[in-house]
JSON list of C-alpha atoms in Angstrom, two decimals:
[
{"chain": "O", "resi": 1, "resn": "MET", "atom": "CA", "xyz": [0.25, 0.19, 0.18]},
{"chain": "O", "resi": 2, "resn": "LYS", "atom": "CA", "xyz": [0.63, 3.52, -0.81]},
{"chain": "O", "resi": 3, "resn": "PHE", "atom": "CA", "xyz": [0.68, 6.12, 1.93]},
{"chain": "O", "resi": 4, "resn": "LEU", "atom": "CA", "xyz": [1.36, 10.02, 2.09]},
{"chain": "O", "resi": 5, "resn": "VAL", "atom": "CA", "xyz": [3.05, 11.31, 4.78]},
{"chain": "O", "resi": 6, "resn": "MET", "atom": "CA", "xyz": [2.53, 14.86, 4.66]},
{"chain": "O", "resi": 7, "resn": "ILE", "atom": "CA", "xyz": [5.16, 17.27, 6.98]},
{"chain": "O", "resi": 8, "resn": "TYR", "atom": "CA", "xyz": [2.96, 20.36, 8.85]},
{"chain": "O", "resi": 9, "resn": "CYS", "atom": "CA", "xyz": [5.21, 23.18, 9.94]},
{"chain": "O", "resi": 10, "resn": "ASP", "atom": "CA", "xyz": [4.95, 25.58, 12.71]},
{"chain": "O", "resi": 11, "resn": "ASP", "atom": "CA", "xyz": [7.16, 28.73, 12.23]},
{"chain": "O", "resi": 12, "resn": "ASN", "atom": "CA", "xyz": [6.70, 29.49, 15.92]},
{"chain": "O", "resi": 13, "resn": "MET", "atom": "CA", "xyz": [8.51, 26.54, 16.90]},
{"chain": "O", "resi": 14, "resn": "LEU", "atom": "CA", "xyz": [10.94, 26.42, 14.26]},
{"chain": "O", "resi": 15, "resn": "ALA", "atom": "CA", "xyz": [12.20, 29.77, 15.35]},
{"chain": "O", "resi": 16, "resn": "GLU", "atom": "CA", "xyz": [12.35, 28.85, 19.08]},
{"chain": "O", "resi": 17, "resn": "LEU", "atom": "CA", "xyz": [15.11, 25.99, 17.63]},
{"chain": "O", "resi": 18, "resn": "PRO", "atom": "CA", "xyz": [18.96, 26.52, 19.20]},
{"chain": "O", "resi": 19, "resn": "ALA", "atom": "CA", "xyz": [21.06, 27.79, 16.35]},
{"chain": "O", "resi": 20, "resn": "GLY", "atom": "CA", "xyz": [22.06, 24.91, 14.16]},
{"chain": "O", "resi": 21, "resn": "GLN", "atom": "CA", "xyz": [19.37, 22.74, 15.19]},
{"chain": "O", "resi": 22, "resn": "PHE", "atom": "CA", "xyz": [17.21, 22.70, 12.04]},
{"chain": "O", "resi": 23, "resn": "ASP", "atom": "CA", "xyz": [20.35, 21.98, 9.93]},
{"chain": "O", "resi": 24, "resn": "THR", "atom": "CA", "xyz": [21.28, 19.08, 12.20]},
{"chain": "O", "resi": 25, "resn": "MET", "atom": "CA", "xyz": [17.52, 17.59, 11.73]},
{"chain": "O", "resi": 26, "resn": "MET", "atom": "CA", "xyz": [17.05, 18.13, 7.85]},
{"chain": "O", "resi": 27, "resn": "ARG", "atom": "CA", "xyz": [20.66, 16.24, 7.70]},
{"chain": "O", "resi": 28, "resn": "GLY", "atom": "CA", "xyz": [19.39, 13.41, 9.69]},
{"chain": "O", "resi": 29, "resn": "CYS", "atom": "CA", "xyz": [15.65, 13.54, 7.80]},
{"chain": "O", "resi": 30, "resn": "LEU", "atom": "CA", "xyz": [17.88, 13.37, 4.59]},
{"chain": "O", "resi": 31, "resn": "ASP", "atom": "CA", "xyz": [20.04, 10.44, 5.55]},
{"chain": "O", "resi": 32, "resn": "LYS", "atom": "CA", "xyz": [17.08, 8.62, 6.71]},
{"chain": "O", "resi": 33, "resn": "ALA", "atom": "CA", "xyz": [15.30, 9.34, 3.61]},
{"chain": "O", "resi": 34, "resn": "ASP", "atom": "CA", "xyz": [18.07, 8.39, 1.46]},
{"chain": "O", "resi": 35, "resn": "ASP", "atom": "CA", "xyz": [18.33, 4.82, 3.55]},
{"chain": "O", "resi": 36, "resn": "LEU", "atom": "CA", "xyz": [14.43, 4.59, 2.80]},
{"chain": "O", "resi": 37, "resn": "LYS", "atom": "CA", "xyz": [15.01, 5.47, -0.52]},
{"chain": "O", "resi": 38, "resn": "ARG", "atom": "CA", "xyz": [17.59, 2.49, -0.89]},
{"chain": "O", "resi": 39, "resn": "LYS", "atom": "CA", "xyz": [15.35, 0.17, 0.53]},
{"chain": "O", "resi": 40, "resn": "GLY", "atom": "CA", "xyz": [12.34, 0.75, -2.03]},
{"chain": "O", "resi": 41, "resn": "ILE", "atom": "CA", "xyz": [9.90, 2.04, 0.85]},
{"chain": "O", "resi": 42, "resn": "LEU", "atom": "CA", "xyz": [10.18, 6.05, -0.16]},
{"chain": "O", "resi": 43, "resn": "LEU", "atom": "CA", "xyz": [8.88, 6.24, -3.64]},
{"chain": "O", "resi": 44, "resn": "ASP", "atom": "CA", "xyz": [9.00, 10.57, -3.66]},
{"chain": "O", "resi": 45, "resn": "SER", "atom": "CA", "xyz": [10.11, 13.48, -1.17]},
{"chain": "O", "resi": 46, "resn": "GLN", "atom": "CA", "xyz": [9.53, 16.73, -1.87]},
{"chain": "O", "resi": 47, "resn": "LYS", "atom": "CA", "xyz": [9.93, 20.18, 0.51]},
{"chain": "O", "resi": 48, "resn": "LEU", "atom": "CA", "xyz": [7.60, 22.92, -0.59]},
{"chain": "O", "resi": 49, "resn": "GLU", "atom": "CA", "xyz": [8.15, 26.29, 0.26]},
{"chain": "O", "resi": 50, "resn": "ALA", "atom": "CA", "xyz": [6.52, 28.82, 2.21]},
{"chain": "O", "resi": 51, "resn": "PRO", "atom": "CA", "xyz": [2.60, 29.47, 2.03]},
{"chain": "O", "resi": 52, "resn": "ARG", "atom": "CA", "xyz": [3.44, 33.18, 1.64]},
{"chain": "O", "resi": 53, "resn": "GLN", "atom": "CA", "xyz": [4.73, 32.07, -1.99]},
{"chain": "O", "resi": 54, "resn": "SER", "atom": "CA", "xyz": [1.65, 29.99, -2.91]},
{"chain": "O", "resi": 55, "resn": "ARG", "atom": "CA", "xyz": [-1.72, 30.70, -5.01]},
{"chain": "O", "resi": 56, "resn": "THR", "atom": "CA", "xyz": [-4.91, 29.18, -4.19]},
{"chain": "O", "resi": 57, "resn": "MET", "atom": "CA", "xyz": [-7.18, 29.19, -7.26]},
{"chain": "O", "resi": 58, "resn": "ARG", "atom": "CA", "xyz": [-10.89, 28.69, -7.16]},
{"chain": "O", "resi": 59, "resn": "ILE", "atom": "CA", "xyz": [-13.61, 28.47, -10.39]},
{"chain": "O", "resi": 60, "resn": "ARG", "atom": "CA", "xyz": [-17.36, 29.25, -9.39]},
{"chain": "O", "resi": 61, "resn": "GLN", "atom": "CA", "xyz": [-19.91, 29.83, -12.00]},
{"chain": "O", "resi": 62, "resn": "GLY", "atom": "CA", "xyz": [-17.40, 30.29, -14.42]},
{"chain": "O", "resi": 63, "resn": "SER", "atom": "CA", "xyz": [-15.98, 32.82, -12.55]},
{"chain": "O", "resi": 64, "resn": "THR", "atom": "CA", "xyz": [-11.99, 32.49, -12.10]},
{"chain": "O", "resi": 65, "resn": "THR", "atom": "CA", "xyz": [-10.66, 33.70, -8.74]},
{"chain": "O", "resi": 66, "resn": "ILE", "atom": "CA", "xyz": [-6.83, 33.34, -7.85]},
{"chain": "O", "resi": 67, "resn": "VAL", "atom": "CA", "xyz": [-5.64, 34.81, -4.00]},
{"chain": "O", "resi": 68, "resn": "ASP", "atom": "CA", "xyz": [-1.85, 35.05, -2.98]},
{"chain": "O", "resi": 69, "resn": "GLY", "atom": "CA", "xyz": [-0.33, 33.65, -0.49]},
{"chain": "O", "resi": 70, "resn": "PRO", "atom": "CA", "xyz": [-1.68, 31.39, 2.40]},
{"chain": "O", "resi": 71, "resn": "PHE", "atom": "CA", "xyz": [-5.41, 31.32, 1.86]},
{"chain": "O", "resi": 72, "resn": "ALA", "atom": "CA", "xyz": [-6.18, 29.83, 4.96]},
{"chain": "O", "resi": 73, "resn": "GLU", "atom": "CA", "xyz": [-4.45, 31.49, 8.06]},
{"chain": "O", "resi": 74, "resn": "THR", "atom": "CA", "xyz": [-3.39, 28.41, 10.11]},
{"chain": "O", "resi": 75, "resn": "LYS", "atom": "CA", "xyz": [-0.63, 27.81, 12.89]},
{"chain": "O", "resi": 76, "resn": "GLU", "atom": "CA", "xyz": [0.80, 24.61, 10.91]},
{"chain": "O", "resi": 77, "resn": "TYR", "atom": "CA", "xyz": [1.24, 24.63, 6.92]},
{"chain": "O", "resi": 78, "resn": "LEU", "atom": "CA", "xyz": [2.10, 21.77, 4.96]},
{"chain": "O", "resi": 79, "resn": "GLY", "atom": "CA", "xyz": [6.04, 22.09, 4.34]},
{"chain": "O", "resi": 80, "resn": "GLY", "atom": "CA", "xyz": [6.67, 18.60, 2.58]},
{"chain": "O", "resi": 81, "resn": "PHE", "atom": "CA", "xyz": [5.52, 14.96, 2.01]},
{"chain": "O", "resi": 82, "resn": "ASN", "atom": "CA", "xyz": [6.71, 11.87, 1.31]},
{"chain": "O", "resi": 83, "resn": "LEU", "atom": "CA", "xyz": [5.04, 8.93, -0.74]},
{"chain": "O", "resi": 84, "resn": "ILE", "atom": "CA", "xyz": [6.24, 5.58, 0.83]},
{"chain": "O", "resi": 85, "resn": "GLU", "atom": "CA", "xyz": [5.35, 2.20, 0.46]},
{"chain": "O", "resi": 86, "resn": "ALA", "atom": "CA", "xyz": [4.08, 0.16, 3.53]},
{"chain": "O", "resi": 87, "resn": "LYS", "atom": "CA", "xyz": [2.10, -3.24, 4.50]},
{"chain": "O", "resi": 88, "resn": "ASP", "atom": "CA", "xyz": [-0.71, -1.13, 6.35]},
{"chain": "O", "resi": 89, "resn": "MET", "atom": "CA", "xyz": [-1.13, 1.99, 8.44]},
{"chain": "O", "resi": 90, "resn": "ASP", "atom": "CA", "xyz": [0.71, 0.63, 11.37]},
{"chain": "O", "resi": 91, "resn": "GLU", "atom": "CA", "xyz": [3.80, 0.45, 9.71]},
{"chain": "O", "resi": 92, "resn": "ALA", "atom": "CA", "xyz": [3.39, 3.49, 7.96]},
{"chain": "O", "resi": 93, "resn": "LEU", "atom": "CA", "xyz": [3.21, 5.35, 11.39]},
{"chain": "O", "resi": 94, "resn": "GLU", "atom": "CA", "xyz": [6.42, 3.72, 12.43]},
{"chain": "O", "resi": 95, "resn": "ILE", "atom": "CA", "xyz": [8.01, 5.22, 9.13]},
{"chain": "O", "resi": 96, "resn": "ALA", "atom": "CA", "xyz": [6.70, 8.29, 9.77]},
{"chain": "O", "resi": 97, "resn": "LYS", "atom": "CA", "xyz": [7.86, 8.71, 13.36]},
{"chain": "O", "resi": 98, "resn": "SER", "atom": "CA", "xyz": [11.64, 8.57, 12.02]},
{"chain": "O", "resi": 99, "resn": "PHE", "atom": "CA", "xyz": [11.21, 11.53, 10.65]},
{"chain": "O", "resi": 100, "resn": "PRO", "atom": "CA", "xyz": [11.92, 14.51, 13.39]},
{"chain": "O", "resi": 101, "resn": "TRP", "atom": "CA", "xyz": [9.12, 17.06, 12.24]},
{"chain": "O", "resi": 102, "resn": "ALA", "atom": "CA", "xyz": [6.76, 16.00, 14.68]},
{"chain": "O", "resi": 103, "resn": "SER", "atom": "CA", "xyz": [8.28, 17.21, 17.18]},
{"chain": "O", "resi": 104, "resn": "ILE", "atom": "CA", "xyz": [8.02, 20.50, 15.81]},
{"chain": "O", "resi": 105, "resn": "GLY", "atom": "CA", "xyz": [4.65, 20.10, 13.68]},
{"chain": "O", "resi": 106, "resn": "SER", "atom": "CA", "xyz": [2.80, 17.45, 13.07]},
{"chain": "O", "resi": 107, "resn": "ILE", "atom": "CA", "xyz": [3.03, 14.52, 10.54]},
{"chain": "O", "resi": 108, "resn": "GLU", "atom": "CA", "xyz": [-0.21, 13.22, 8.97]},
{"chain": "O", "resi": 109, "resn": "VAL", "atom": "CA", "xyz": [-0.22, 9.92, 7.55]},
{"chain": "O", "resi": 110, "resn": "ARG", "atom": "CA", "xyz": [-2.78, 9.03, 4.81]},
{"chain": "O", "resi": 111, "resn": "PRO", "atom": "CA", "xyz": [-3.73, 6.30, 2.88]},
{"chain": "O", "resi": 112, "resn": "VAL", "atom": "CA", "xyz": [-3.58, 6.70, -0.95]},
{"chain": "O", "resi": 113, "resn": "ALA", "atom": "CA", "xyz": [-6.11, 5.34, -2.95]},
{"chain": "O", "resi": 114, "resn": "SER", "atom": "CA", "xyz": [-5.73, 3.46, -6.15]},
{"chain": "O", "resi": 115, "resn": "LEU", "atom": "CA", "xyz": [-6.35, 5.71, -9.46]},
{"chain": "O", "resi": 116, "resn": "GLU", "atom": "CA", "xyz": [-6.69, 2.44, -11.57]},
{"chain": "O", "resi": 117, "resn": "ALA", "atom": "CA", "xyz": [-9.49, 1.57, -9.94]},
{"chain": "O", "resi": 118, "resn": "GLU", "atom": "CA", "xyz": [-11.24, 4.71, -9.70]},
{"chain": "O", "resi": 119, "resn": "ARG", "atom": "CA", "xyz": [-10.25, 4.70, -13.89]},
{"chain": "O", "resi": 120, "resn": "GLU", "atom": "CA", "xyz": [-12.29, 1.35, -13.48]},
{"chain": "O", "resi": 121, "resn": "ARG", "atom": "CA", "xyz": [-15.02, 2.79, -11.92]},
{"chain": "O", "resi": 122, "resn": "VAL", "atom": "CA", "xyz": [-15.81, 5.40, -13.84]},
{"chain": "O", "resi": 123, "resn": "SER", "atom": "CA", "xyz": [-14.75, 3.70, -17.24]},
{"chain": "O", "resi": 124, "resn": "VAL", "atom": "CA", "xyz": [-11.72, 5.58, -18.29]},
{"chain": "O", "resi": 125, "resn": "ALA", "atom": "CA", "xyz": [-9.26, 3.71, -20.29]},
{"chain": "O", "resi": 126, "resn": "ALA", "atom": "CA", "xyz": [-5.14, 4.54, -19.43]}
]
């Protein structure tokens, strides 16, 4: 099964880290990611830019609206993700626990639905 491990950041907690601690955590995270990739567990991972660099788009009744910056004001924001392969949710949570970010934000683990099953359901061939 595939799981999306979403890393949520809290800028206030990041700012409270001692000097150099973020870089130490990031090095450890990247080393762990490299190890998981070698084992075939980590399929992809990306760090996202800050929410202030985002745009939110909505189309309603044929009209498109684009809003700069974070649309929702939240304490934590999506800072990156890892796509992993695990046998079940328990194993996915164990893998997610190996990343340090839950101590300064949160980590959401969500099963990935089968797009192929959805294609079959709506009768669209690849």
